[in-house]
PDB file of C-alpha atoms in Angstrom:
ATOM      1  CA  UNK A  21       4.948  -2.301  19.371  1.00 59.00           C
ATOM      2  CA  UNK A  22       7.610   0.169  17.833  1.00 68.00           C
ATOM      3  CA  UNK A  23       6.524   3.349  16.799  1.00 80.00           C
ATOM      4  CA  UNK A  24       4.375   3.056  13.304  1.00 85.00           C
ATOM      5  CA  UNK A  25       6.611   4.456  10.703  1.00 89.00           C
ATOM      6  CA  UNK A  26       4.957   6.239   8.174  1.00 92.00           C
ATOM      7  CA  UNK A  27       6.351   5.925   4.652  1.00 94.00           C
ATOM      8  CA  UNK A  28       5.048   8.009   1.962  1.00 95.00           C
ATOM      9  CA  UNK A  29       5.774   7.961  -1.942  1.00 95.00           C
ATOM     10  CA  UNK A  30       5.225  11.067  -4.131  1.00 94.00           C
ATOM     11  CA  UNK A  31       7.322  12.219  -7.079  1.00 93.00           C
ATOM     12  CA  UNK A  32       9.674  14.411  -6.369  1.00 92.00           C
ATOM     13  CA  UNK A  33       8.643  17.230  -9.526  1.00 92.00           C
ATOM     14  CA  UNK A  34       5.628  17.634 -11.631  1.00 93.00           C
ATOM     15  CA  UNK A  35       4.040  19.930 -13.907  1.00 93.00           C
ATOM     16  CA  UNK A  36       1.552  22.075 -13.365  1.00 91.00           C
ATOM     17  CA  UNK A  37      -2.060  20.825 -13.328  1.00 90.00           C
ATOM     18  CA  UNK A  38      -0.876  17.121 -13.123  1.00 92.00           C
ATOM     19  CA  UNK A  39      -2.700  14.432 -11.678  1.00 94.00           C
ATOM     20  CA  UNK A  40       0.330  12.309  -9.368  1.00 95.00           C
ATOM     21  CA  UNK A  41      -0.487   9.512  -7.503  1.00 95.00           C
ATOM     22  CA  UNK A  42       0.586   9.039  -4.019  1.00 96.00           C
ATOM     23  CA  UNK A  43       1.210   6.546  -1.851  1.00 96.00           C
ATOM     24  CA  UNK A  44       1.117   5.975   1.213  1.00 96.00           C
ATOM     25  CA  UNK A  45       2.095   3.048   4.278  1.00 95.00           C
ATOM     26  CA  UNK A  46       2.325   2.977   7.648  1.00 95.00           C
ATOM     27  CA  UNK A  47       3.791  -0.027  10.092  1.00 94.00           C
ATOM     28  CA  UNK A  48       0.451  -0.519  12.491  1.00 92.00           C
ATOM     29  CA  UNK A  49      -1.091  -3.976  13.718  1.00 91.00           C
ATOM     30  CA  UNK A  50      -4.414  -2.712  13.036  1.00 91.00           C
ATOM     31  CA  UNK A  51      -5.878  -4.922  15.776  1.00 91.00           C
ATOM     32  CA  UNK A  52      -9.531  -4.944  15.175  1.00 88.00           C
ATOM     33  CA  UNK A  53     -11.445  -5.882  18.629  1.00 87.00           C
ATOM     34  CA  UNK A  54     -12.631  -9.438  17.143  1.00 86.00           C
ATOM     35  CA  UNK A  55      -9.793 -11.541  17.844  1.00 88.00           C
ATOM     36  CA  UNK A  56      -9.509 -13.342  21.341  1.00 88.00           C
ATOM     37  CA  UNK A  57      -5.878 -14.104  23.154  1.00 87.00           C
ATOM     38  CA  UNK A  58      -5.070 -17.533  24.614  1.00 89.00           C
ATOM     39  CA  UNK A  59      -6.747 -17.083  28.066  1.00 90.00           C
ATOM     40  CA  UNK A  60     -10.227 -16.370  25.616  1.00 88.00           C
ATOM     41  CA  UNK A  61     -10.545 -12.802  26.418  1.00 91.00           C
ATOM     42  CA  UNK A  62     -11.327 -10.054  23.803  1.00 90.00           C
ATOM     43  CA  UNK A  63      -7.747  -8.098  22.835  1.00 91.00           C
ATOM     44  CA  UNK A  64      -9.277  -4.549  22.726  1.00 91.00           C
ATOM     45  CA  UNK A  65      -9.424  -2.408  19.820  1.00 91.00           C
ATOM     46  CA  UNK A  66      -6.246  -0.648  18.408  1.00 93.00           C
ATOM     47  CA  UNK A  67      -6.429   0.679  14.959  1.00 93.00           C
ATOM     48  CA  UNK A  68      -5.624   4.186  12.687  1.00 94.00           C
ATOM     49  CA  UNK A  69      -9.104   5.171  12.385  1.00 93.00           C
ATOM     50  CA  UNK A  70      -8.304   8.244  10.249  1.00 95.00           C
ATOM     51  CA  UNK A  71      -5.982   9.210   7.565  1.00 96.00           C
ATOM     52  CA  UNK A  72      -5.487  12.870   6.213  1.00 95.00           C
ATOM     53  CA  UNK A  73      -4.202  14.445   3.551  1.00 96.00           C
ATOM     54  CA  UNK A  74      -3.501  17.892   2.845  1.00 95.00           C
ATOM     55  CA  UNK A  75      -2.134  20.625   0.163  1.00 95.00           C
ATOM     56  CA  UNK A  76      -0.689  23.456   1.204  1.00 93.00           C
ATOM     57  CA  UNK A  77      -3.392  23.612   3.874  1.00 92.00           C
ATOM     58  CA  UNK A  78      -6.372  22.631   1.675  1.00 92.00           C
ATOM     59  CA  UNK A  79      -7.643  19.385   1.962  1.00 94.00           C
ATOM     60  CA  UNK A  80      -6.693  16.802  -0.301  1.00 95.00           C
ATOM     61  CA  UNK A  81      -8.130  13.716   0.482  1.00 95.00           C
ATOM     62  CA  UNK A  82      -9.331  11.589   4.067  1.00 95.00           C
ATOM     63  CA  UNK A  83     -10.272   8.714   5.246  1.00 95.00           C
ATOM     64  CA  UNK A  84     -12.366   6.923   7.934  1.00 95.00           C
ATOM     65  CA  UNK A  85     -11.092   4.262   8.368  1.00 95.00           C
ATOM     66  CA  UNK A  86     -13.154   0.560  10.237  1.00 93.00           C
ATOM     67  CA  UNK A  87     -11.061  -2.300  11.673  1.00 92.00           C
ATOM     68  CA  UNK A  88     -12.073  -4.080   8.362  1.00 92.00           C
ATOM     69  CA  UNK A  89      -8.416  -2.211   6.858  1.00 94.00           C
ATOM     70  CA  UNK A  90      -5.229  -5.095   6.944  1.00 93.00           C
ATOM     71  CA  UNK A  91      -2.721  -4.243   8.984  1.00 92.00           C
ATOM     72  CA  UNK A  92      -0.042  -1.710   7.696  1.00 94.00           C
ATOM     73  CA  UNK A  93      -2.950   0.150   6.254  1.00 94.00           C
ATOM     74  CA  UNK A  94      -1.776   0.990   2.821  1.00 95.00           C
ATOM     75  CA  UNK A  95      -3.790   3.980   1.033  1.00 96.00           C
ATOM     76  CA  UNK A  96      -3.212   4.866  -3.102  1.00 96.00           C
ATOM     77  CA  UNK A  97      -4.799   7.806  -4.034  1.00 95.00           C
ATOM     78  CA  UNK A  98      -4.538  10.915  -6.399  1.00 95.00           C
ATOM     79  CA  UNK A  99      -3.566  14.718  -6.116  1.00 94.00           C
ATOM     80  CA  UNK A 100      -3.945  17.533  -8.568  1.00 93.00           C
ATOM     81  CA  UNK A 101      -1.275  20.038  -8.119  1.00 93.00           C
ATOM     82  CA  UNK A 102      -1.012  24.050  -9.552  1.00 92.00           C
ATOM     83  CA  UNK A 103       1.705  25.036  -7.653  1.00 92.00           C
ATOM     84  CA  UNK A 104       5.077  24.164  -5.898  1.00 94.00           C
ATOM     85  CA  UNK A 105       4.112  23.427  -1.959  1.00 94.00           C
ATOM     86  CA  UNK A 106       4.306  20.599   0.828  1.00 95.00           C
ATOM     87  CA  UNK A 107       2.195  17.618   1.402  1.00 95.00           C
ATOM     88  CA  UNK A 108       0.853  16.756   5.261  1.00 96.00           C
ATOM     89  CA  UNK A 109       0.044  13.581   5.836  1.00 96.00           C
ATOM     90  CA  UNK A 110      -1.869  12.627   9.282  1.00 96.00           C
ATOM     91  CA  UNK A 111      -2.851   9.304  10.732  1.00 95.00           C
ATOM     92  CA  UNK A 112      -4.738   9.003  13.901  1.00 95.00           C
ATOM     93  CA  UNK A 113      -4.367   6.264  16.428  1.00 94.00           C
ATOM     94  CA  UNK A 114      -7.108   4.884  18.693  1.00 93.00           C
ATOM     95  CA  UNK A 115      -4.579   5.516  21.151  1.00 92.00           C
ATOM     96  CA  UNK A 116      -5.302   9.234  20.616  1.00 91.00           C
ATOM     97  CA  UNK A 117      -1.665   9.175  18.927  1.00 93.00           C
ATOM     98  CA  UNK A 118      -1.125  11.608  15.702  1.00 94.00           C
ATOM     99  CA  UNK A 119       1.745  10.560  13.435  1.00 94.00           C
ATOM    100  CA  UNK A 120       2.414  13.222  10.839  1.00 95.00           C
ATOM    101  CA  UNK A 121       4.498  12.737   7.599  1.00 95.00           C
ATOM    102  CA  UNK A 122       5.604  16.124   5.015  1.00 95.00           C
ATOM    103  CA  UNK A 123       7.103  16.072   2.129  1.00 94.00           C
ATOM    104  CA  UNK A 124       7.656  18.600  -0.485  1.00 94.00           C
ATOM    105  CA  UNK A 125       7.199  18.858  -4.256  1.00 94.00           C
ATOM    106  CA  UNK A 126       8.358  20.979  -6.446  1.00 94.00           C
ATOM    107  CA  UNK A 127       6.585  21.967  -9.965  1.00 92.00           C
ATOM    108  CA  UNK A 128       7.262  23.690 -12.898  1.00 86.00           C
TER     109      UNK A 128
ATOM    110  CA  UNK B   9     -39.750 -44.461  28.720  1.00 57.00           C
ATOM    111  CA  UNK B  10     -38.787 -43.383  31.712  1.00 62.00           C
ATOM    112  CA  UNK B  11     -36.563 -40.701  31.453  1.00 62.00           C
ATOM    113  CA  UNK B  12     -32.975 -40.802  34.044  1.00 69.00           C
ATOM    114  CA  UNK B  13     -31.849 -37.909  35.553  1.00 67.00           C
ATOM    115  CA  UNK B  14     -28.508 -38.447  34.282  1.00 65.00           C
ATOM    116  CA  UNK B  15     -30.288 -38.580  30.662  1.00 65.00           C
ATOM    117  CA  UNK B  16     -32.102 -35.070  31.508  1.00 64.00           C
ATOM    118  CA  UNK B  17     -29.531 -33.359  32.058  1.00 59.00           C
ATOM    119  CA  UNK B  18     -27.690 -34.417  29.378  1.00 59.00           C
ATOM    120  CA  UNK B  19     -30.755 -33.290  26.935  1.00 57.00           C
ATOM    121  CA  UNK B  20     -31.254 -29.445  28.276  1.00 57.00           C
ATOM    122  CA  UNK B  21     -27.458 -29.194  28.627  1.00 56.00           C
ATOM    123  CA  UNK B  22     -27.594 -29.956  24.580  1.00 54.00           C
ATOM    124  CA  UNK B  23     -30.274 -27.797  24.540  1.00 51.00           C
ATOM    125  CA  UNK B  24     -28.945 -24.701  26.042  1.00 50.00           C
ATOM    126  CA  UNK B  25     -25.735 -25.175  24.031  1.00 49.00           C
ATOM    127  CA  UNK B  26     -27.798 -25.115  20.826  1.00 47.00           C
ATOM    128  CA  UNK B  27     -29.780 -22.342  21.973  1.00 45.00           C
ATOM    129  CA  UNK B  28     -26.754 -20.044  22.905  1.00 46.00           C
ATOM    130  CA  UNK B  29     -25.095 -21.203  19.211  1.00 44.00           C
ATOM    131  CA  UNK B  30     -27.874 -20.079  17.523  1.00 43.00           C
ATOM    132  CA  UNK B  31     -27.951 -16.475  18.148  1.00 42.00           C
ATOM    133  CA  UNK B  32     -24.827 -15.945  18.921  1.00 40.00           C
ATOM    134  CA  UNK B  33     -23.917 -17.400  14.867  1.00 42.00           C
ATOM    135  CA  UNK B  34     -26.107 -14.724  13.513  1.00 41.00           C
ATOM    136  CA  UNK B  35     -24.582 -11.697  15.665  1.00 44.00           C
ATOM    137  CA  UNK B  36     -20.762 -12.767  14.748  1.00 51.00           C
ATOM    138  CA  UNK B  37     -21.374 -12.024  11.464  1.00 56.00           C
ATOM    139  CA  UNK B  38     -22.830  -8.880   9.893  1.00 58.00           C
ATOM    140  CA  UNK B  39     -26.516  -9.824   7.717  1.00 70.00           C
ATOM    141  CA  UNK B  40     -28.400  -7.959   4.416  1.00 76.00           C
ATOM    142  CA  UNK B  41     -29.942  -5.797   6.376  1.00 81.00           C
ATOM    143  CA  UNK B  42     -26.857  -4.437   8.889  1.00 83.00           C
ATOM    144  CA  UNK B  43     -25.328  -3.553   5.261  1.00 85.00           C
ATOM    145  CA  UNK B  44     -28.837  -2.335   3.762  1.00 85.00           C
ATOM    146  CA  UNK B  45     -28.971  -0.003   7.623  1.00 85.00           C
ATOM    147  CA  UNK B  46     -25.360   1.220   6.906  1.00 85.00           C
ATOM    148  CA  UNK B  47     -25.760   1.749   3.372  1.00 86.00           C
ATOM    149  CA  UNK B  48     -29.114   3.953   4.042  1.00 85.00           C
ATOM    150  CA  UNK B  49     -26.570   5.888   6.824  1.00 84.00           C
ATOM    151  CA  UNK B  50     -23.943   6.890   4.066  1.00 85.00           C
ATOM    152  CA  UNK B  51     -26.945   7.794   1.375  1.00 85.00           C
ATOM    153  CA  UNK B  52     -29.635   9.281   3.864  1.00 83.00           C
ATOM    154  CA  UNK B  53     -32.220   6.646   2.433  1.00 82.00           C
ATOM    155  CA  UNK B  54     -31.795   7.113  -0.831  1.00 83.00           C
ATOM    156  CA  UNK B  55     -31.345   4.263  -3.392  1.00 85.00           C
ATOM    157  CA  UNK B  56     -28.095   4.350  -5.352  1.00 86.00           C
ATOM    158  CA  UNK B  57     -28.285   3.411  -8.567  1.00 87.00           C
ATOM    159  CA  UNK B  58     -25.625   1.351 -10.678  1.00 88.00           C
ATOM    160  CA  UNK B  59     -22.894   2.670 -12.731  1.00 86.00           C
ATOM    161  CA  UNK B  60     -20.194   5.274 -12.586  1.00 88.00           C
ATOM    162  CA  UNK B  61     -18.488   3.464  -9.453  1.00 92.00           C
ATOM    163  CA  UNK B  62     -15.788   1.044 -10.945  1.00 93.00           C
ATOM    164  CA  UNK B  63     -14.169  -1.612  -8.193  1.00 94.00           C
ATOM    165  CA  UNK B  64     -11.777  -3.311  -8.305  1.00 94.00           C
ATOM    166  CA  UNK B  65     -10.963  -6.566  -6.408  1.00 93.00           C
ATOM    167  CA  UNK B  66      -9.370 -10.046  -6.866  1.00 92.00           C
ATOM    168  CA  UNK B  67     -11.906 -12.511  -7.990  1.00 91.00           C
ATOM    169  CA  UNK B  68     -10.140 -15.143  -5.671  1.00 91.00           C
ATOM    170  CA  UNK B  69      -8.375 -13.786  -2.593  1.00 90.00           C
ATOM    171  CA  UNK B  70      -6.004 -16.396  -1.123  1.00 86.00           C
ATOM    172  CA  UNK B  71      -6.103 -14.437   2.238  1.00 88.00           C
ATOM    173  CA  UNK B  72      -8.739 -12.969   3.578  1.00 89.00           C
ATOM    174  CA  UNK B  73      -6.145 -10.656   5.646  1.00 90.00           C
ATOM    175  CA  UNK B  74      -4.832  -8.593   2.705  1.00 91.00           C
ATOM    176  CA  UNK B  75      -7.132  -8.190  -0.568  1.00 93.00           C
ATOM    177  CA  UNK B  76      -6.416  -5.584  -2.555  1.00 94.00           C
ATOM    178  CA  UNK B  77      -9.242  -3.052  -3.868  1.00 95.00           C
ATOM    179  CA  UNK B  78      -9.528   0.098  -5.749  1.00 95.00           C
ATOM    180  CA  UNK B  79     -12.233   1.571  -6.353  1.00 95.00           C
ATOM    181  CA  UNK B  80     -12.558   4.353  -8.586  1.00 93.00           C
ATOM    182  CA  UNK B  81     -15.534   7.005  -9.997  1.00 93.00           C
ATOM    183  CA  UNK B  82     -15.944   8.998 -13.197  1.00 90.00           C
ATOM    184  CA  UNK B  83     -16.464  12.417 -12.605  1.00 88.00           C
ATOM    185  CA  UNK B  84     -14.826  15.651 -13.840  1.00 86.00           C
ATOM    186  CA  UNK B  85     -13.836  16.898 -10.257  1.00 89.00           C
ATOM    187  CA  UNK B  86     -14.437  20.190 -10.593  1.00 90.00           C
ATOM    188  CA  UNK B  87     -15.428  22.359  -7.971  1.00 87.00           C
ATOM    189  CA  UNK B  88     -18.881  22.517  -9.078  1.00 88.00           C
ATOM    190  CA  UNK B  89     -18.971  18.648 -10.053  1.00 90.00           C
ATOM    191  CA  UNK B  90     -16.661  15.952  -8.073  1.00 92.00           C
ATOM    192  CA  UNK B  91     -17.206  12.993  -5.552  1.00 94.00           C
ATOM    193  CA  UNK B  92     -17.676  13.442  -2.385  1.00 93.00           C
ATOM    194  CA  UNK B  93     -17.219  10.316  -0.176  1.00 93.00           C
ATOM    195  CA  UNK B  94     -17.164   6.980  -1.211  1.00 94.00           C
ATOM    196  CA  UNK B  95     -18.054   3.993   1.296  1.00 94.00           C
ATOM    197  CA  UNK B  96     -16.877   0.332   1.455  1.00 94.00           C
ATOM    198  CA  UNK B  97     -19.231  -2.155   2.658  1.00 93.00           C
ATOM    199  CA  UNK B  98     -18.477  -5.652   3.025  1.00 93.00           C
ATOM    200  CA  UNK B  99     -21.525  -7.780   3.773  1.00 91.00           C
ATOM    201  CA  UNK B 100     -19.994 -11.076   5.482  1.00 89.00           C
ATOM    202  CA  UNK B 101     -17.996  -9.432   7.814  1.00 90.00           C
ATOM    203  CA  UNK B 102     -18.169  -8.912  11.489  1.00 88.00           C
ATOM    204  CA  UNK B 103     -19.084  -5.528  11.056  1.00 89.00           C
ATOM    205  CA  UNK B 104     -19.944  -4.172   7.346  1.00 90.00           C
ATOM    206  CA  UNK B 105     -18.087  -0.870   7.202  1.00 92.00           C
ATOM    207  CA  UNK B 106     -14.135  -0.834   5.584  1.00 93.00           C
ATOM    208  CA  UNK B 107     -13.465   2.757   4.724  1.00 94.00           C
ATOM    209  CA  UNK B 108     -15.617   5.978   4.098  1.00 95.00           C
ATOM    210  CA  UNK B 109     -12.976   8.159   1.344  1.00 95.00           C
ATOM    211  CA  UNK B 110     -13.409  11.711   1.396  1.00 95.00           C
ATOM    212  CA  UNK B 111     -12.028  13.276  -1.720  1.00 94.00           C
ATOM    213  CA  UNK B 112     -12.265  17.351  -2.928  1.00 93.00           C
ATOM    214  CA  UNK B 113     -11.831  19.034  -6.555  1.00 92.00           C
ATOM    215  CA  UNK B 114      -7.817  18.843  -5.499  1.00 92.00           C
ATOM    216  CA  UNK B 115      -7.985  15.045  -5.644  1.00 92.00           C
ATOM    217  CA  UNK B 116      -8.446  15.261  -9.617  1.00 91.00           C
ATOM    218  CA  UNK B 117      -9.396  11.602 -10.171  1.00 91.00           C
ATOM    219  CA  UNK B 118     -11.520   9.936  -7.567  1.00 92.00           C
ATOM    220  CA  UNK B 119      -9.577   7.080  -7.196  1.00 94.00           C
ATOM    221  CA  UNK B 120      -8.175   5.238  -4.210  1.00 95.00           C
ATOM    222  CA  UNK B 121      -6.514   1.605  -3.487  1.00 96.00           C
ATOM    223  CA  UNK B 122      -6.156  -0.201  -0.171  1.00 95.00           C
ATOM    224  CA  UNK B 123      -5.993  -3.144   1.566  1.00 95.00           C
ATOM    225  CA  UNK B 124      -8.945  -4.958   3.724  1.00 93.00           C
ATOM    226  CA  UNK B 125      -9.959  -7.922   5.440  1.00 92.00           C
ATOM    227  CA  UNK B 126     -12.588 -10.301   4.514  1.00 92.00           C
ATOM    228  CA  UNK B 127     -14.021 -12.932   6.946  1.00 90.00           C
ATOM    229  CA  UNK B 128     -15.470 -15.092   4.392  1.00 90.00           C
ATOM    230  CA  UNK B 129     -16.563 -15.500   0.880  1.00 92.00           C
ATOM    231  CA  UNK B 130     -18.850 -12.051  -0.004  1.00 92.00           C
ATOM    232  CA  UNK B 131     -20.209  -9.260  -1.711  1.00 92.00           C
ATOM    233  CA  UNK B 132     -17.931  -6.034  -1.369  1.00 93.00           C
ATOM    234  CA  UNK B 133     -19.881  -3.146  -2.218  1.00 93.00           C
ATOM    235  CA  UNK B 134     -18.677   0.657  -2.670  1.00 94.00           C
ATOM    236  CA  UNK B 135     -21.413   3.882  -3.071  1.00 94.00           C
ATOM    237  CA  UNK B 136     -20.315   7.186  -4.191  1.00 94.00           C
ATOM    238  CA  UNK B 137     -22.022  10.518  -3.334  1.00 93.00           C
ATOM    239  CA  UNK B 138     -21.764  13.124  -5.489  1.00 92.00           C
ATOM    240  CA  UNK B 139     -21.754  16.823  -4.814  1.00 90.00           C
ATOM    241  CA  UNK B 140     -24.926  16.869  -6.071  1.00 89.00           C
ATOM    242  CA  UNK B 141     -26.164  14.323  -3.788  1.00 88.00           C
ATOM    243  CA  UNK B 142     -27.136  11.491  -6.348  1.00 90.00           C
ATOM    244  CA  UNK B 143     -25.535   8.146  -5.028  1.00 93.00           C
ATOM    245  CA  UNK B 144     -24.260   5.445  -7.277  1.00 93.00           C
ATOM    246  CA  UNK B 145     -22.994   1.662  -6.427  1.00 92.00           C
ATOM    247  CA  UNK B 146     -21.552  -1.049  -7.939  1.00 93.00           C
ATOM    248  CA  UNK B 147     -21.159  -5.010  -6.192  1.00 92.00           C
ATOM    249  CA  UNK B 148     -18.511  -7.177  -7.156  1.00 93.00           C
ATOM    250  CA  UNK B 149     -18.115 -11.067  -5.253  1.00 93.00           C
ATOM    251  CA  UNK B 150     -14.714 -12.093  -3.699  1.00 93.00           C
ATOM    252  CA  UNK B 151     -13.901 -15.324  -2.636  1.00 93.00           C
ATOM    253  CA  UNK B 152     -12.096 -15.894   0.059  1.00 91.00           C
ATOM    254  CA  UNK B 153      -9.818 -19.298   1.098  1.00 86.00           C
ATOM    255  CA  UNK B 154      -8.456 -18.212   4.143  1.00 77.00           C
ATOM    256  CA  UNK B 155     -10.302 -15.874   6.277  1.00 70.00           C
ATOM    257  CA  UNK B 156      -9.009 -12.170   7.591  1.00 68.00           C
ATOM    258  CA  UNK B 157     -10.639 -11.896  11.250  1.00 62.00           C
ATOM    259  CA  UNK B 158      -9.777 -15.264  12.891  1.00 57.00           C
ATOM    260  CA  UNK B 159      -8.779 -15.632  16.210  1.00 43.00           C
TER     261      UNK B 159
END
């Protein structure tokens, strides 16, 4: 499988004290350890089983995530920001992979 | 009657076959009460009462690989009053839990929206624990057409 690619959407400036939405993707199979290959044997777990989000160091907003998440797990949530910073984003692989995403926003 | 041995075999071999079926159904798929022992997990026994949690989910999902869902709870999130997790449950799958959400005073709604699978036709439920520790629920039925953990 390539490397999951995270893609992240987040305006690019708000005010202070507004609620934005953000949103996030990334390219995963999510195989969830039910499914059974040709020859009948079990095809073993592989899924993000936790997504992060931070502010500026403070936490934002997480996840646990269960195999019961499609594939390309897709998470919408919201963020209250105060001041200009950078957004972390963190999503960790069975695998004991970490794929990391920033991005910055500016407010005014 | 006398009974051939061709004829016995063929009765426990039908036998055995329903009796390894049988079980084996009811573990494939998670029951009531593998939700009811998760959900008591997430509250720490208590009860959670309806109202406050809003979700949101396709009456009919086409495909049981991809159903959209948001679920979403009113609350001020403040630091002194916000939501602190929210769980997904889905009670015909393999395996009840979705997603646990964790959200913090910086979230400022406690919203979220993602994508899960479904096995079969079933109650998704989400509960919300407050920083207060009161737990709320609500229950909403999808219907699946094609199921989301084939194989």
């Amino acid at each position: 499988m390539a490397a999951p690619k995270p893609r992240v959407k987040i305006p690019k400036t708000a005010s202070a004290g507004e609620v934005i939405t953000i949103k996030t993707l990334i390219s995963h199979k999510m195989e969830s350890g039910q499914r059974k290959d040709k020859d009948g044997k079990v095809i073993p777990r592989e899924i993000i089983n936790k997504f992060s989000c931070e502010f500026n160091g403070q936490p934002v907003f997480s996840c646990d995530v269960e195999p019961a998440i499609s594939a390309n797990p897709y998470f919408e949530f919201t963020a209250k920001v105060m001041e200009s910073g950078t957004f972390k984003f963190a999503w960790v692989d069975d695998t004991g992979d970490i794929y990391t995403h920033e991005q910055a926003i500016e407010v005014k | 009657m006398q009974v051939t041995r061709r004829q016995a075999l063929g009765i426990s071999a039908g036998g055995m076959a329903f009796l390894a079926l049988g079980p084996g159904m009811k573990v494939a798929l998670a029951d009531a009460a593998a939700t009811e022992k998760s959900l008591m997990e997430f509250t720490g026994g208590k009860t959670p009462t309806a109202g406050k949690v809003t979700l949101k989910a396709p009456e009919i999902a086409e495909n049981g690989n991809t159903v959209p869902i948001t679920v979403s709870v009113d609350s001020e999130m403040t630091a002194q009053s916000y939501v602190q997790s929210v769980t997904l449950l889905a009670e015909g799958n393999p395996n009840p839990a979705v997603a646990t959400f964790h959200f913090s005073p910086m979230s400022g709604e406690a919203s979220a929206t993602t994508r899960m699978r479904l096995a079969k036709t079933q109650n998704v439920i989400a509960i919300a624990k407050m920083s207060d520790g009161s737990v709320f629920m609500d229950k909403k039925q999808v219907k699946v057409t094609i199921g989301g953990c084939g194989g």
